[in-house]
C-alpha cells in the first residue's frame, strides 16, 4: 500500500495503480475518456489532468495526466486546483470541436460518458463557429450502428477490439485531427465480442442497433438483476424493459465472472422474448373442438383431469428452465418418473463432469481466475463457439505474459503501450486439440486437428507423461508421444496450469483424459485448475437433480409404460430424431407443455401453458463453474397486456399439482420454493445463499427496478384506460416495479439491477459499486459455489479408446457448436440469424476429392435412424473420416455415430 495526499488529505491506496484509478477507487469524480479498467492507460485524451507537487514545500506544482502517473508513496496531488480545472475544461472544449452536439437524437443520450464528463468539467457553451469535419458512416452488421461524427478520438474502440478481444477488422485510419475508426471497407464486424463497443465507446459512435428499432432512454426503462440464458457461463446482465418489451441488454458487473464484457449472443440474443407469436394464454387442442383458448382455472381443471385419468405421468424437464421449475415438475410426477430432458449422450457427459469437479484434485476457476493461469491445454472445445466469454478470459490469460514481463522490468501493467511494445508476440503457452480450426488458434502455441478418440489418446498420454502412475497409451505414434511430452513439460513448468475440456464432442473419453491430466497435476502438487464446459444455461443444475435421460422418457411412452407427459420449456425435436418424438407424443393420451415459445413440441400439446421467460420470472441457474445465481423478474407481463396469462413455470406446476389433489392453490413466494428445492436436494443446499431474500431492505426501502427519473407512468396504459392502476406488487423479491425504492451506491449490496450514481449515468458508473476499480462489488459478488473439489483425489481412468481409423464407406459425425444460430432460443432472433454462418456439412478436402464433390454440393448424411440434407463446406483442417454437422442439426444425427454420405438424388429437395 501507498499513502498519497489528495487536496490536503491523506489516503491509503494500492501502489500498483495509477493516480486516476486510485482517485476513482477513493470515490473522487475525476473526468477521463481513454482510460478503461480492463484496457489500461495510453494518455490519449488528456482529460484527467491533476496538479502534482514534488513535496510539502512545492507550492507551484505541475500538471500531470493522472492515468499516466503512478500512485507512488508520498504523492501529493490536487484535483480541485484552479489551473487543473481550467486545463480539463479546455480539453473537453477542443475534444468537442467537431462533435455534432446532437444529444437529443443520439441514442447514448442520458447514458453517455461524454455527457457525464462534459457536465463534470463545467463545459456548457460552444464557441466554435466554423464548419465541422464530417465523416461517412459504415454498415457494420446487424448488431452495431456507426456514427463517426461523434468520435472524440479516445482510441478505446480499437484497443478493446484488437488488443483485448483479438479482432483484426477494425482499425484507426488517418492522422492528426482527422482519424477514422472503422473497417477498411464497410461490412459486418467479425469479432464475437464486437457488441462491447457500445459500452466501451464513451460517446455515441457505436450504438446498439437492436435497441434502435424500439429506442428508449435509460431513465425510462425498468431493469432487474439477471443471468444470461444463452450458454452455461453464467454472465450477469441487466435487461431493460419498456411497455412490456425488452429493449436492450447491458453488461452487469460481476467481479468473479464477466466483469466488464459479454459475448454478442448474450448481448443481442434476447429478441425471442418479444416475439409476436409467443403463447400468452393457455391453449387446448381437442380432436373435436380444435384449438381453443382457455383461462387459468379452466386450463388447470382440464390439465388436472387429464393427469388424474392417466396410469402414469412422465415429467420431462429442461436445462434452459430454472432449478425451481424443474424441481416442481419432479414433485408433480415423482422422482421415479422425472427426466432431465437431456439426451443420453450429453447426460452421461454431464454426470462425468460433475464427478470430475469433485474428485480431480483441482478446483474449477472463475472467469476472473482463468486470466491468472500461465499455461493452458484445451481438449475437445472451440471455446469461442461453445463458451465465448470463457474463451475471452483464456485469451487474456495467454496475453498476460506481457504483464509479468513488464513487472519484472519495473513497468506498471497499466502502462498499456509500454507493455505492448515490450511484449510484442510473447505469450503464455496455449495448446488446443480439436477436430477443426478454433477461435483461439491465432494465439495458440500448438494446434492439433484430431478426431475425438485421438484427442482423448493425446490427453491420456499427457497425463502419463506428467505422472507415470497414470495409464500409458498403447500403440501411440512417436509424433503424438513427443507432443504429449512437450505439453506435459509445459504444464509442469507453469505455476498455475489450466486444463479445459467439455461436452461439445460428447466424448466421455476426452473428459476422462482431461480428468487424468488434472489428477496428475494435483498429484505433483501443481496449483492449477480444471474447467469443464457444459452446453446450456442450467445444464449443471438440472444434472444435480438426478433425472433420467430424454430417451428413457420417450421409450416409456412408446412402450406404453406411461400414457401422459408434462414437458417443461423443452423442444424435444431439437434433441432427438423427429420420428422418435412423434411416436412418443402420439402414444401419449395426455401431453401438457409449458413454454414461452411456440415450438414444434408446443404444437403437439393437448394443453399448452404459457410459461414466463427469464425476463418475466424469477429462478436459479447453476453455471459451468458450479455457481448458483438468481435471475429476477424484469416486469409483470399482465401490466401491459392484461389479456395475457403468463406465469412462471414453477407456479404453473405447483398449481397443477394442487388441482390434481383437488386442493386450493397455495400462495407461496419464490423464497419458499427455493428453500424447498434446497431441502430436497443436499447438492443444491447452497442456492438459498445465492442471492438476497425477499425481506432485504435498505433503510426500510426495497430496491428500485427503475432509475429515479423514470417518467410517463401515468401514460403507459393510456391506450387501455385513462386511470392509472397501482404498480404491480412484488412480495417475492427485494425489488419494486417502479422507481420508488433504493437505487444508490453508498449502501453496498449484492444485487444491482442497473448502474447509476450522481454524475455517472453511463456504464462507467460501475466504478462506484466496487471495492476498487476493476475489483469486486462492495456488497460481495452474487452467487454461491456448489461444486468444490473433495479432499481426496480419485483414481485414474483407464478406458483408453483405440486410435481413430477412417473408413471408406462411413464417416464419424462430430457436432460443431456455433455461437450464432447454435442455441435454441437465440436462433429465433433475426439479428442473430443474420450474423450466423450458412448451415453446411463439413468434410476434409481429401474426403471431398474422394467423393468427387465440390463445395456447395448438396449431400445426404444418413444413419440407421435418420437422414439430413445440407450443402457441403470443405475444411482443410478437418481430419479425414469425419463429417462436421452444425449445432442445432444434431437432433437428427447423434454425435459419434457412423454415417453414410451421398449426393442428393436428382429431383430431391435442397437442405432439410
PDB file of N, CA, C and O in Angstrom, residues 20-47:
ATOM      1  N   UNK A  20      -5.186   8.034 -11.448  1.00  0.00           N
ATOM      2  CA  UNK A  20      -6.592   8.087 -11.834  1.00  0.00           C
ATOM      3  C   UNK A  20      -7.361   6.929 -11.190  1.00  0.00           C
ATOM      4  O   UNK A  20      -8.422   7.134 -10.586  1.00  0.00           O
ATOM      5  N   UNK A  21      -6.830   5.729 -11.300  1.00  0.00           N
ATOM      6  CA  UNK A  21      -7.509   4.578 -10.727  1.00  0.00           C
ATOM      7  C   UNK A  21      -7.599   4.715  -9.211  1.00  0.00           C
ATOM      8  O   UNK A  21      -8.625   4.389  -8.607  1.00  0.00           O
ATOM      9  N   UNK A  22      -6.545   5.207  -8.601  1.00  0.00           N
ATOM     10  CA  UNK A  22      -6.558   5.391  -7.153  1.00  0.00           C
ATOM     11  C   UNK A  22      -7.623   6.402  -6.742  1.00  0.00           C
ATOM     12  O   UNK A  22      -8.371   6.186  -5.780  1.00  0.00           O
ATOM     13  N   UNK A  23      -7.720   7.503  -7.477  1.00  0.00           N
ATOM     14  CA  UNK A  23      -8.720   8.522  -7.141  1.00  0.00           C
ATOM     15  C   UNK A  23     -10.141   8.007  -7.344  1.00  0.00           C
ATOM     16  O   UNK A  23     -11.033   8.292  -6.534  1.00  0.00           O
ATOM     17  N   UNK A  24     -10.370   7.273  -8.416  1.00  0.00           N
ATOM     18  CA  UNK A  24     -11.709   6.723  -8.655  1.00  0.00           C
ATOM     19  C   UNK A  24     -12.070   5.707  -7.588  1.00  0.00           C
ATOM     20  O   UNK A  24     -13.225   5.653  -7.124  1.00  0.00           O
ATOM     21  N   UNK A  25     -11.111   4.890  -7.165  1.00  0.00           N
ATOM     22  CA  UNK A  25     -11.376   3.919  -6.102  1.00  0.00           C
ATOM     23  C   UNK A  25     -11.714   4.632  -4.802  1.00  0.00           C
ATOM     24  O   UNK A  25     -12.573   4.166  -4.032  1.00  0.00           O
ATOM     25  N   UNK A  26     -11.084   5.779  -4.557  1.00  0.00           N
ATOM     26  CA  UNK A  26     -11.380   6.555  -3.346  1.00  0.00           C
ATOM     27  C   UNK A  26     -12.716   7.281  -3.429  1.00  0.00           C
ATOM     28  O   UNK A  26     -13.180   7.835  -2.433  1.00  0.00           O
ATOM     29  N   UNK A  27     -13.339   7.287  -4.625  1.00  0.00           N
ATOM     30  CA  UNK A  27     -14.645   7.914  -4.769  1.00  0.00           C
ATOM     31  C   UNK A  27     -14.614   9.313  -5.335  1.00  0.00           C
ATOM     32  O   UNK A  27     -15.669   9.968  -5.414  1.00  0.00           O
ATOM     33  N   UNK A  28     -13.451   9.814  -5.747  1.00  0.00           N
ATOM     34  CA  UNK A  28     -13.382  11.151  -6.324  1.00  0.00           C
ATOM     35  C   UNK A  28     -13.942  11.145  -7.746  1.00  0.00           C
ATOM     36  O   UNK A  28     -13.821  10.167  -8.481  1.00  0.00           O
ATOM     37  N   UNK A  29     -14.519  12.259  -8.146  1.00  0.00           N
ATOM     38  CA  UNK A  29     -15.022  12.424  -9.502  1.00  0.00           C
ATOM     39  C   UNK A  29     -13.970  13.139 -10.329  1.00  0.00           C
ATOM     40  O   UNK A  29     -13.865  14.372 -10.313  1.00  0.00           O
ATOM     41  N   UNK A  30     -13.191  12.356 -11.039  1.00  0.00           N
ATOM     42  CA  UNK A  30     -12.139  12.888 -11.897  1.00  0.00           C
ATOM     43  C   UNK A  30     -12.447  12.447 -13.324  1.00  0.00           C
ATOM     44  O   UNK A  30     -12.549  11.255 -13.598  1.00  0.00           O
ATOM     45  N   UNK A  31     -12.631  13.392 -14.243  1.00  0.00           N
ATOM     46  CA  UNK A  31     -13.048  13.014 -15.606  1.00  0.00           C
ATOM     47  C   UNK A  31     -11.943  12.300 -16.378  1.00  0.00           C
ATOM     48  O   UNK A  31     -10.758  12.534 -16.160  1.00  0.00           O
ATOM     49  N   UNK A  32     -12.348  11.429 -17.295  1.00  0.00           N
ATOM     50  CA  UNK A  32     -11.400  10.686 -18.139  1.00  0.00           C
ATOM     51  C   UNK A  32     -12.159  10.171 -19.347  1.00  0.00           C
ATOM     52  O   UNK A  32     -13.382  10.052 -19.340  1.00  0.00           O
ATOM     53  N   UNK A  33     -11.432   9.810 -20.393  1.00  0.00           N
ATOM     54  CA  UNK A  33     -12.012   9.192 -21.581  1.00  0.00           C
ATOM     55  C   UNK A  33     -11.243   7.950 -22.028  1.00  0.00           C
ATOM     56  O   UNK A  33     -11.790   6.873 -22.141  1.00  0.00           O
ATOM     57  N   UNK A  34      -9.959   8.090 -22.313  1.00  0.00           N
ATOM     58  CA  UNK A  34      -9.236   6.993 -22.965  1.00  0.00           C
ATOM     59  C   UNK A  34      -8.941   5.841 -22.024  1.00  0.00           C
ATOM     60  O   UNK A  34      -8.764   4.707 -22.470  1.00  0.00           O
ATOM     61  N   UNK A  35      -8.881   6.092 -20.721  1.00  0.00           N
ATOM     62  CA  UNK A  35      -8.568   5.025 -19.772  1.00  0.00           C
ATOM     63  C   UNK A  35      -9.784   4.131 -19.564  1.00  0.00           C
ATOM     64  O   UNK A  35     -10.938   4.589 -19.584  1.00  0.00           O
ATOM     65  N   UNK A  36      -9.536   2.839 -19.373  1.00  0.00           N
ATOM     66  CA  UNK A  36     -10.591   1.878 -19.043  1.00  0.00           C
ATOM     67  C   UNK A  36      -9.972   0.858 -18.101  1.00  0.00           C
ATOM     68  O   UNK A  36      -8.823   0.434 -18.301  1.00  0.00           O
ATOM     69  N   UNK A  37     -10.702   0.400 -17.072  1.00  0.00           N
ATOM     70  CA  UNK A  37     -10.100  -0.520 -16.094  1.00  0.00           C
ATOM     71  C   UNK A  37      -9.520  -1.778 -16.711  1.00  0.00           C
ATOM     72  O   UNK A  37      -8.539  -2.330 -16.202  1.00  0.00           O
ATOM     73  N   UNK A  38     -10.115  -2.275 -17.799  1.00  0.00           N
ATOM     74  CA  UNK A  38      -9.638  -3.514 -18.409  1.00  0.00           C
ATOM     75  C   UNK A  38      -8.586  -3.274 -19.488  1.00  0.00           C
ATOM     76  O   UNK A  38      -7.962  -4.231 -19.947  1.00  0.00           O
ATOM     77  N   UNK A  39      -8.406  -2.008 -19.887  1.00  0.00           N
ATOM     78  CA  UNK A  39      -7.531  -1.723 -21.027  1.00  0.00           C
ATOM     79  C   UNK A  39      -6.267  -0.978 -20.645  1.00  0.00           C
ATOM     80  O   UNK A  39      -5.329  -0.901 -21.452  1.00  0.00           O
ATOM     81  N   UNK A  40      -6.233  -0.390 -19.463  1.00  0.00           N
ATOM     82  CA  UNK A  40      -5.050   0.355 -19.058  1.00  0.00           C
ATOM     83  C   UNK A  40      -5.025   1.766 -19.619  1.00  0.00           C
ATOM     84  O   UNK A  40      -6.043   2.302 -20.077  1.00  0.00           O
ATOM     85  N   UNK A  41      -3.838   2.369 -19.596  1.00  0.00           N
ATOM     86  CA  UNK A  41      -3.681   3.793 -19.919  1.00  0.00           C
ATOM     87  C   UNK A  41      -2.827   3.992 -21.161  1.00  0.00           C
ATOM     88  O   UNK A  41      -1.827   3.294 -21.362  1.00  0.00           O
ATOM     89  N   UNK A  42      -3.221   4.976 -21.976  1.00  0.00           N
ATOM     90  CA  UNK A  42      -2.392   5.381 -23.110  1.00  0.00           C
ATOM     91  C   UNK A  42      -2.192   6.890 -23.150  1.00  0.00           C
ATOM     92  O   UNK A  42      -1.425   7.390 -23.967  1.00  0.00           O
ATOM     93  N   UNK A  43      -2.868   7.632 -22.292  1.00  0.00           N
ATOM     94  CA  UNK A  43      -2.675   9.082 -22.247  1.00  0.00           C
ATOM     95  C   UNK A  43      -3.080   9.789 -23.507  1.00  0.00           C
ATOM     96  O   UNK A  43      -2.430  10.758 -23.913  1.00  0.00           O
ATOM     97  N   UNK A  44      -4.169   9.350 -24.146  1.00  0.00           N
ATOM     98  CA  UNK A  44      -4.552   9.898 -25.438  1.00  0.00           C
ATOM     99  C   UNK A  44      -5.464  11.115 -25.336  1.00  0.00           C
ATOM    100  O   UNK A  44      -5.438  11.974 -26.215  1.00  0.00           O
ATOM    101  N   UNK A  45      -6.266  11.217 -24.282  1.00  0.00           N
ATOM    102  CA  UNK A  45      -7.294  12.264 -24.279  1.00  0.00           C
ATOM    103  C   UNK A  45      -6.898  13.497 -23.478  1.00  0.00           C
ATOM    104  O   UNK A  45      -7.454  14.576 -23.699  1.00  0.00           O
ATOM    105  N   UNK A  46      -6.000  13.364 -22.505  1.00  0.00           N
ATOM    106  CA  UNK A  46      -5.517  14.481 -21.661  1.00  0.00           C
ATOM    107  C   UNK A  46      -6.611  15.046 -20.760  1.00  0.00           C
ATOM    108  O   UNK A  46      -6.471  16.158 -20.256  1.00  0.00           O
ATOM    109  N   UNK A  47      -7.656  14.280 -20.513  1.00  0.00           N
ATOM    110  CA  UNK A  47      -8.789  14.819 -19.769  1.00  0.00           C
ATOM    111  C   UNK A  47      -8.627  14.696 -18.254  1.00  0.00           C
ATOM    112  O   UNK A  47      -9.284  15.404 -17.496  1.00  0.00           O
TER     113      UNK A  47
END
